[in-house]
C-alpha cells in the first residue's frame, strides 16, 4: 500500500501541531504549511509538540497570498486545515484569513486533484452567524461543499488552551462573566483532537460535533480554575441585559468589541455541551498550566 500524504495548514497553532504529529504517528507522509517555520522548532505555549525534525516537509507560505502557495498540494492526498485568525485587527479580518485564506488553499487542493479536505469549523455555528469569526468559517464550509471535493468538517466547542484565559483571571483574583454561569461546556485537549482529525480522513462526507470528556457549567469551570491554583473562588456575574445593551450601543462603533460581546452573549444563550470525545481532563491541564505559569499565546 502506498503511503498517504497529508498537507497540514495551521501547523504552528494549537490543533495543527497535534494533528500533524498524529498523522505522522499513524504512518502518513506529512507536509506542513507555516508562514513562520521557526516557530516549529519549539513546543507550543501549552506543551504542544515541536514539529521541526518530526514531519517530512515544511513549506513556507501565507494563506492570504496565493503566490506563496504554488505547489503546496502537489502529490497530496488529503488537506487538513485548522488555519485561521486568532483575533481580528484593523487591516486583517476573519473574512480575509478564515474565508479567503482557506479558499486559496482549497484552490491549490483542487488544482492538484487532492481527494479529501478536512476543515475545523465551530460547534453550533449556525446559531452564532452574527459573529464575524463564525460567519467566515461557515462561508468557507459552504465553499468547500460547493467545490465537489470529499470533505470532513470538525466542529469542536472549545479547546483546553483557551480555558487558561479563565485561570489567568482567577490568578488575578476575580473572574467577571456575563449571565449566571449556568450553561455548560466541555472543552477538549489538543491531543485528543489530533486523533479525531486523523480519523476524519476516512472517505465520505462527515460533519462531527466535538467536545471533551468532562461537561462543566461555566460556574463549575471557573471554580476549578481557582481551586487548581489554590485560590478561593471569586466570581462576579454581570446581568445579561447589561451586556446586550452594551452590544447594541457598540455595534455601529466598533466591530471587534461588538464581536467579543456577541460571543459573551452567545455562550450565555446557547448551551455548548457537545458529544464527548477524548480522555484528557481539564483538571489535570489546569494543574499543569495553572496560575503564574499560564502562558500568553
Ligand atoms: N479556540 C477554540 O476554542 C475553538 C473552538 C472551535 C473552533 N476553533 C477553530 O479551530 C481552528 C484552530 O484553532 P487553534 O486554537 O489551533 O488556532 P491557532 O492556535 O490560533 O492556530 C491558527 C493557525 O493558523 C495559522 N495562520 C494564521 N494566519 C495564517 C496565514 N495568513 N497563513 C498561514 N497560516 C496562518 C497560524 O500561524 P501563525 O502561528 O503564523 O500565526 C496558526 O498556525 C481555528 O479555525 C479556530 O477558529 C477554535
CSV table of C-alpha atoms in Angstrom, one decimal, residues 3-294:
chain,number,residue,atom,x,y,z
A,3,UNK,CA,1.9,6.0,1.9
A,4,UNK,CA,-0.9,8.5,2.2
A,5,UNK,CA,0.2,12.1,2.1
A,6,UNK,CA,-1.3,15.0,4.0
A,7,UNK,CA,-0.8,18.8,4.0
A,8,UNK,CA,-1.5,20.4,7.3
A,9,UNK,CA,-2.3,24.1,7.3
A,10,UNK,CA,-2.3,25.9,10.6
A,11,UNK,CA,0.6,23.7,11.8
A,12,UNK,CA,2.1,26.2,14.2
A,13,UNK,CA,-1.2,26.5,16.1
A,14,UNK,CA,-2.7,24.6,19.0
A,15,UNK,CA,-4.7,22.0,16.9
A,16,UNK,CA,-2.5,21.9,13.8
A,17,UNK,CA,0.6,20.8,15.9
A,18,UNK,CA,-1.3,17.8,17.4
A,19,UNK,CA,-2.9,17.0,14.0
A,20,UNK,CA,0.4,16.9,12.2
A,21,UNK,CA,2.0,14.8,14.9
A,22,UNK,CA,-0.8,12.3,14.9
A,23,UNK,CA,-0.8,12.0,11.1
A,24,UNK,CA,2.9,11.2,11.4
A,25,UNK,CA,2.5,8.7,14.2
A,26,UNK,CA,-0.2,6.9,12.1
A,27,UNK,CA,2.3,6.5,9.2
A,28,UNK,CA,1.3,9.3,6.9
A,29,UNK,CA,3.8,11.5,4.9
A,30,UNK,CA,3.3,14.9,6.5
A,31,UNK,CA,3.9,18.2,4.8
A,32,UNK,CA,3.1,21.3,6.9
A,33,UNK,CA,2.4,24.9,5.8
A,34,UNK,CA,3.7,27.6,8.1
A,35,UNK,CA,4.2,31.3,7.5
A,36,UNK,CA,6.8,31.4,10.3
A,37,UNK,CA,8.6,28.0,10.2
A,38,UNK,CA,11.0,28.9,13.0
A,39,UNK,CA,8.0,28.5,15.4
A,40,UNK,CA,8.0,24.8,14.7
A,41,UNK,CA,11.5,24.4,16.3
A,42,UNK,CA,9.9,24.9,19.7
A,43,UNK,CA,7.0,23.4,21.6
A,44,UNK,CA,3.8,25.5,21.7
A,45,UNK,CA,2.9,27.5,24.8
A,46,UNK,CA,0.6,24.8,26.1
A,47,UNK,CA,3.0,21.9,25.6
A,48,UNK,CA,2.0,21.3,22.0
A,49,UNK,CA,4.7,19.3,20.2
A,50,UNK,CA,7.5,20.9,18.2
A,51,UNK,CA,7.3,19.7,14.6
A,52,UNK,CA,10.7,20.6,13.1
A,53,UNK,CA,12.6,17.3,12.5
A,54,UNK,CA,9.4,15.3,13.1
A,55,UNK,CA,7.4,16.0,9.9
A,56,UNK,CA,8.6,15.2,6.4
A,57,UNK,CA,8.4,18.7,4.8
A,58,UNK,CA,7.9,22.2,6.0
A,59,UNK,CA,6.8,24.7,3.3
A,60,UNK,CA,6.7,28.4,4.0
A,61,UNK,CA,3.6,30.3,2.8
A,62,UNK,CA,1.0,32.8,3.7
A,63,UNK,CA,-2.6,31.6,3.1
A,64,UNK,CA,-3.7,35.2,2.2
A,65,UNK,CA,-1.0,35.4,-0.5
A,66,UNK,CA,-1.8,32.9,-3.3
A,67,UNK,CA,1.6,33.5,-4.9
A,68,UNK,CA,3.2,31.8,-1.9
A,69,UNK,CA,1.1,28.7,-2.1
A,70,UNK,CA,2.1,27.3,-5.5
A,71,UNK,CA,2.6,23.5,-5.4
A,72,UNK,CA,1.8,23.2,-1.7
A,73,UNK,CA,-0.7,20.4,-2.5
A,74,UNK,CA,1.4,18.8,-5.2
A,75,UNK,CA,1.3,15.0,-4.6
A,76,UNK,CA,-1.0,15.4,-1.6
A,77,UNK,CA,-4.0,13.0,-0.9
A,78,UNK,CA,-5.6,14.9,2.0
A,79,UNK,CA,-5.5,18.5,3.1
A,80,UNK,CA,-6.2,19.3,6.7
A,81,UNK,CA,-6.8,22.9,7.7
A,82,UNK,CA,-7.1,24.5,11.2
A,83,UNK,CA,-5.7,27.7,9.7
A,84,UNK,CA,-7.4,30.8,11.0
A,85,UNK,CA,-7.0,34.1,12.6
A,86,UNK,CA,-6.9,34.2,16.4
A,87,UNK,CA,-8.2,37.7,16.7
A,88,UNK,CA,-9.1,40.3,14.0
A,89,UNK,CA,-7.3,43.6,13.8
A,90,UNK,CA,-7.5,46.6,11.5
A,91,UNK,CA,-6.5,45.6,8.0
A,92,UNK,CA,-6.9,41.9,8.6
A,93,UNK,CA,-10.3,40.4,9.1
A,94,UNK,CA,-11.7,36.9,9.7
A,95,UNK,CA,-13.1,37.1,6.1
A,96,UNK,CA,-9.5,37.7,4.8
A,97,UNK,CA,-7.9,34.8,6.6
A,98,UNK,CA,-10.5,32.2,7.7
A,99,UNK,CA,-12.5,32.5,4.5
A,100,UNK,CA,-10.3,33.8,1.7
A,101,UNK,CA,-7.1,32.2,3.0
A,102,UNK,CA,-8.7,28.8,3.2
A,103,UNK,CA,-10.3,29.3,-0.3
A,104,UNK,CA,-6.7,29.9,-1.6
A,105,UNK,CA,-5.6,26.6,0.0
A,106,UNK,CA,-8.7,24.8,-1.4
A,107,UNK,CA,-7.9,26.2,-4.9
A,108,UNK,CA,-4.5,24.6,-4.7
A,109,UNK,CA,-6.1,21.3,-3.5
A,110,UNK,CA,-8.5,21.3,-6.4
A,111,UNK,CA,-5.7,22.2,-8.9
A,112,UNK,CA,-3.6,19.2,-7.7
A,113,UNK,CA,-6.6,16.7,-7.5
A,114,UNK,CA,-6.4,16.2,-3.8
A,115,UNK,CA,-9.0,13.7,-2.7
A,116,UNK,CA,-10.1,15.0,0.7
A,117,UNK,CA,-10.2,18.3,2.6
A,118,UNK,CA,-10.7,18.3,6.4
A,119,UNK,CA,-11.6,21.6,7.9
A,120,UNK,CA,-12.0,22.7,11.5
A,121,UNK,CA,-15.1,25.0,12.0
A,122,UNK,CA,-17.1,25.7,15.2
A,123,UNK,CA,-19.7,23.9,17.2
A,124,UNK,CA,-23.3,25.2,16.7
A,125,UNK,CA,-22.0,27.7,14.1
A,126,UNK,CA,-25.5,28.0,12.6
A,127,UNK,CA,-26.7,29.6,15.9
A,128,UNK,CA,-23.9,32.2,16.0
A,129,UNK,CA,-23.7,33.5,12.5
A,130,UNK,CA,-23.9,37.1,13.6
A,131,UNK,CA,-20.2,36.7,14.8
A,132,UNK,CA,-17.7,37.6,12.1
A,133,UNK,CA,-15.4,34.7,13.0
A,134,UNK,CA,-18.2,32.2,12.8
A,135,UNK,CA,-19.6,33.6,9.5
A,136,UNK,CA,-16.1,33.4,7.9
A,137,UNK,CA,-15.7,29.8,9.0
A,138,UNK,CA,-19.1,28.8,7.6
A,139,UNK,CA,-18.7,30.8,4.4
A,140,UNK,CA,-15.6,28.6,3.8
A,141,UNK,CA,-17.6,25.4,4.8
A,142,UNK,CA,-20.1,26.4,2.0
A,143,UNK,CA,-17.3,27.0,-0.5
A,144,UNK,CA,-15.9,23.6,0.5
A,145,UNK,CA,-19.2,21.8,0.0
A,146,UNK,CA,-19.8,23.6,-3.3
A,147,UNK,CA,-16.3,22.6,-4.6
A,148,UNK,CA,-17.2,18.9,-5.1
A,149,UNK,CA,-14.2,17.6,-3.2
A,150,UNK,CA,-14.7,15.0,-0.5
A,151,UNK,CA,-14.8,16.7,2.9
A,152,UNK,CA,-14.9,16.3,6.7
A,153,UNK,CA,-15.9,19.2,8.8
A,154,UNK,CA,-15.0,19.2,12.5
A,155,UNK,CA,-17.0,21.3,14.9
A,156,UNK,CA,-15.3,21.5,18.3
A,157,UNK,CA,-16.8,23.7,21.0
A,158,UNK,CA,-13.6,24.8,22.9
A,159,UNK,CA,-10.0,23.8,23.5
A,160,UNK,CA,-8.2,23.4,26.8
A,161,UNK,CA,-5.7,26.1,25.6
A,162,UNK,CA,-8.4,28.8,25.6
A,163,UNK,CA,-9.6,27.9,29.1
A,164,UNK,CA,-6.3,29.2,30.5
A,165,UNK,CA,-7.8,32.7,30.0
A,166,UNK,CA,-10.1,31.9,32.9
A,167,UNK,CA,-7.2,30.7,35.0
A,168,UNK,CA,-5.4,33.9,34.3
A,169,UNK,CA,-8.4,35.9,35.5
A,170,UNK,CA,-8.6,33.6,38.6
A,171,UNK,CA,-4.9,34.3,39.3
A,172,UNK,CA,-5.6,38.0,39.1
A,173,UNK,CA,-8.2,37.5,41.9
A,174,UNK,CA,-11.6,37.6,40.2
A,175,UNK,CA,-13.5,36.2,37.2
A,176,UNK,CA,-16.0,38.6,35.8
A,177,UNK,CA,-18.6,37.0,33.5
A,178,UNK,CA,-21.9,37.8,31.9
A,179,UNK,CA,-25.1,35.9,32.8
A,180,UNK,CA,-25.3,33.4,35.7
A,181,UNK,CA,-22.8,30.7,34.6
A,182,UNK,CA,-25.4,28.0,34.4
A,183,UNK,CA,-24.9,26.9,30.8
A,184,UNK,CA,-22.4,24.1,30.1
A,185,UNK,CA,-19.3,23.4,28.0
A,186,UNK,CA,-16.9,20.5,27.6
A,187,UNK,CA,-13.6,21.7,26.2
A,188,UNK,CA,-11.2,19.2,24.5
A,189,UNK,CA,-7.4,18.7,24.8
A,190,UNK,CA,-5.5,19.3,21.5
A,191,UNK,CA,-4.0,15.8,21.7
A,192,UNK,CA,-7.5,14.2,21.8
A,193,UNK,CA,-8.5,16.4,18.9
A,194,UNK,CA,-5.4,15.1,17.0
A,195,UNK,CA,-6.9,11.6,16.9
A,196,UNK,CA,-10.3,12.9,15.7
A,197,UNK,CA,-8.5,14.9,12.9
A,198,UNK,CA,-6.8,11.9,11.5
A,199,UNK,CA,-9.9,9.6,11.9
A,200,UNK,CA,-11.7,12.3,9.8
A,201,UNK,CA,-9.5,11.5,6.8
A,202,UNK,CA,-11.6,8.4,6.1
A,203,UNK,CA,-13.5,8.7,2.8
A,204,UNK,CA,-17.1,10.1,2.8
A,205,UNK,CA,-18.6,13.4,3.8
A,206,UNK,CA,-18.7,13.9,7.6
A,207,UNK,CA,-19.6,16.7,10.0
A,208,UNK,CA,-18.6,15.9,13.5
A,209,UNK,CA,-19.6,17.9,16.7
A,210,UNK,CA,-16.9,17.5,19.3
A,211,UNK,CA,-16.4,18.2,23.0
A,212,UNK,CA,-14.1,16.8,25.7
A,213,UNK,CA,-14.9,14.1,28.3
A,214,UNK,CA,-15.9,16.4,31.2
A,215,UNK,CA,-19.0,18.6,31.0
A,216,UNK,CA,-19.0,21.7,33.3
A,217,UNK,CA,-21.3,24.6,33.9
A,218,UNK,CA,-19.3,27.8,33.5
A,219,UNK,CA,-19.6,28.3,37.2
A,220,UNK,CA,-18.0,24.9,37.8
A,221,UNK,CA,-15.3,25.5,35.3
A,222,UNK,CA,-14.4,28.9,36.9
A,223,UNK,CA,-14.4,27.3,40.4
A,224,UNK,CA,-11.9,24.7,39.0
A,225,UNK,CA,-9.8,27.5,37.6
A,226,UNK,CA,-9.5,28.9,41.1
A,227,UNK,CA,-9.1,25.7,43.1
A,228,UNK,CA,-6.4,24.3,40.9
A,229,UNK,CA,-4.2,27.3,41.8
A,230,UNK,CA,-5.3,27.1,45.5
A,231,UNK,CA,-7.4,30.2,45.5
A,232,UNK,CA,-10.9,30.7,46.9
A,233,UNK,CA,-13.4,31.2,44.0
A,234,UNK,CA,-14.4,34.8,43.5
A,235,UNK,CA,-16.8,35.1,40.5
A,236,UNK,CA,-18.8,38.3,39.6
A,237,UNK,CA,-21.7,37.8,37.3
A,238,UNK,CA,-22.9,40.7,35.2
A,239,UNK,CA,-26.6,40.6,34.2
A,240,UNK,CA,-27.0,39.6,30.6
A,241,UNK,CA,-29.3,42.6,29.8
A,242,UNK,CA,-26.4,45.0,30.6
A,243,UNK,CA,-24.1,43.2,28.1
A,244,UNK,CA,-26.9,43.1,25.5
A,245,UNK,CA,-27.4,46.9,25.9
A,246,UNK,CA,-23.7,47.5,25.6
A,247,UNK,CA,-23.6,45.3,22.4
A,248,UNK,CA,-26.4,47.3,20.8
A,249,UNK,CA,-24.6,50.6,21.6
A,250,UNK,CA,-21.1,49.4,20.4
A,251,UNK,CA,-22.1,47.5,17.3
A,252,UNK,CA,-22.2,50.5,15.0
A,253,UNK,CA,-19.0,51.9,16.5
A,254,UNK,CA,-16.5,49.0,16.9
A,255,UNK,CA,-17.0,45.7,15.2
A,256,UNK,CA,-14.2,44.0,17.2
A,257,UNK,CA,-15.6,44.8,20.6
A,258,UNK,CA,-19.1,44.1,19.4
A,259,UNK,CA,-17.9,40.6,18.3
A,260,UNK,CA,-16.5,39.9,21.7
A,261,UNK,CA,-19.7,41.0,23.4
A,262,UNK,CA,-21.7,38.9,20.9
A,263,UNK,CA,-19.5,35.9,21.9
A,264,UNK,CA,-20.2,36.6,25.6
A,265,UNK,CA,-23.9,36.8,24.9
A,266,UNK,CA,-24.0,33.6,22.8
A,267,UNK,CA,-22.2,31.5,25.4
A,268,UNK,CA,-25.0,32.6,27.8
A,269,UNK,CA,-27.8,31.8,25.4
A,270,UNK,CA,-26.6,28.6,23.7
A,271,UNK,CA,-25.7,25.6,25.7
A,272,UNK,CA,-22.2,24.4,24.5
A,273,UNK,CA,-22.2,20.8,25.7
A,274,UNK,CA,-21.1,18.7,22.7
A,275,UNK,CA,-20.8,14.9,22.1
A,276,UNK,CA,-18.0,13.7,24.3
A,277,UNK,CA,-14.6,12.5,23.0
A,278,UNK,CA,-11.1,12.0,24.4
A,279,UNK,CA,-9.7,11.0,27.7
A,280,UNK,CA,-7.7,14.0,28.9
A,281,UNK,CA,-9.1,16.0,31.7
A,282,UNK,CA,-9.4,19.8,32.3
A,283,UNK,CA,-8.4,19.5,35.9
A,284,UNK,CA,-5.0,17.9,35.0
A,285,UNK,CA,-4.4,20.6,32.4
A,286,UNK,CA,-5.3,23.4,34.8
A,287,UNK,CA,-3.0,21.9,37.4
A,288,UNK,CA,-0.1,21.7,34.8
A,289,UNK,CA,-0.5,25.2,33.4
A,290,UNK,CA,-2.1,26.9,36.4
A,291,UNK,CA,-1.6,30.3,37.9
A,292,UNK,CA,1.5,32.2,37.1
A,293,UNK,CA,2.7,29.5,34.7
A,294,UNK,CA,-0.1,30.3,32.3
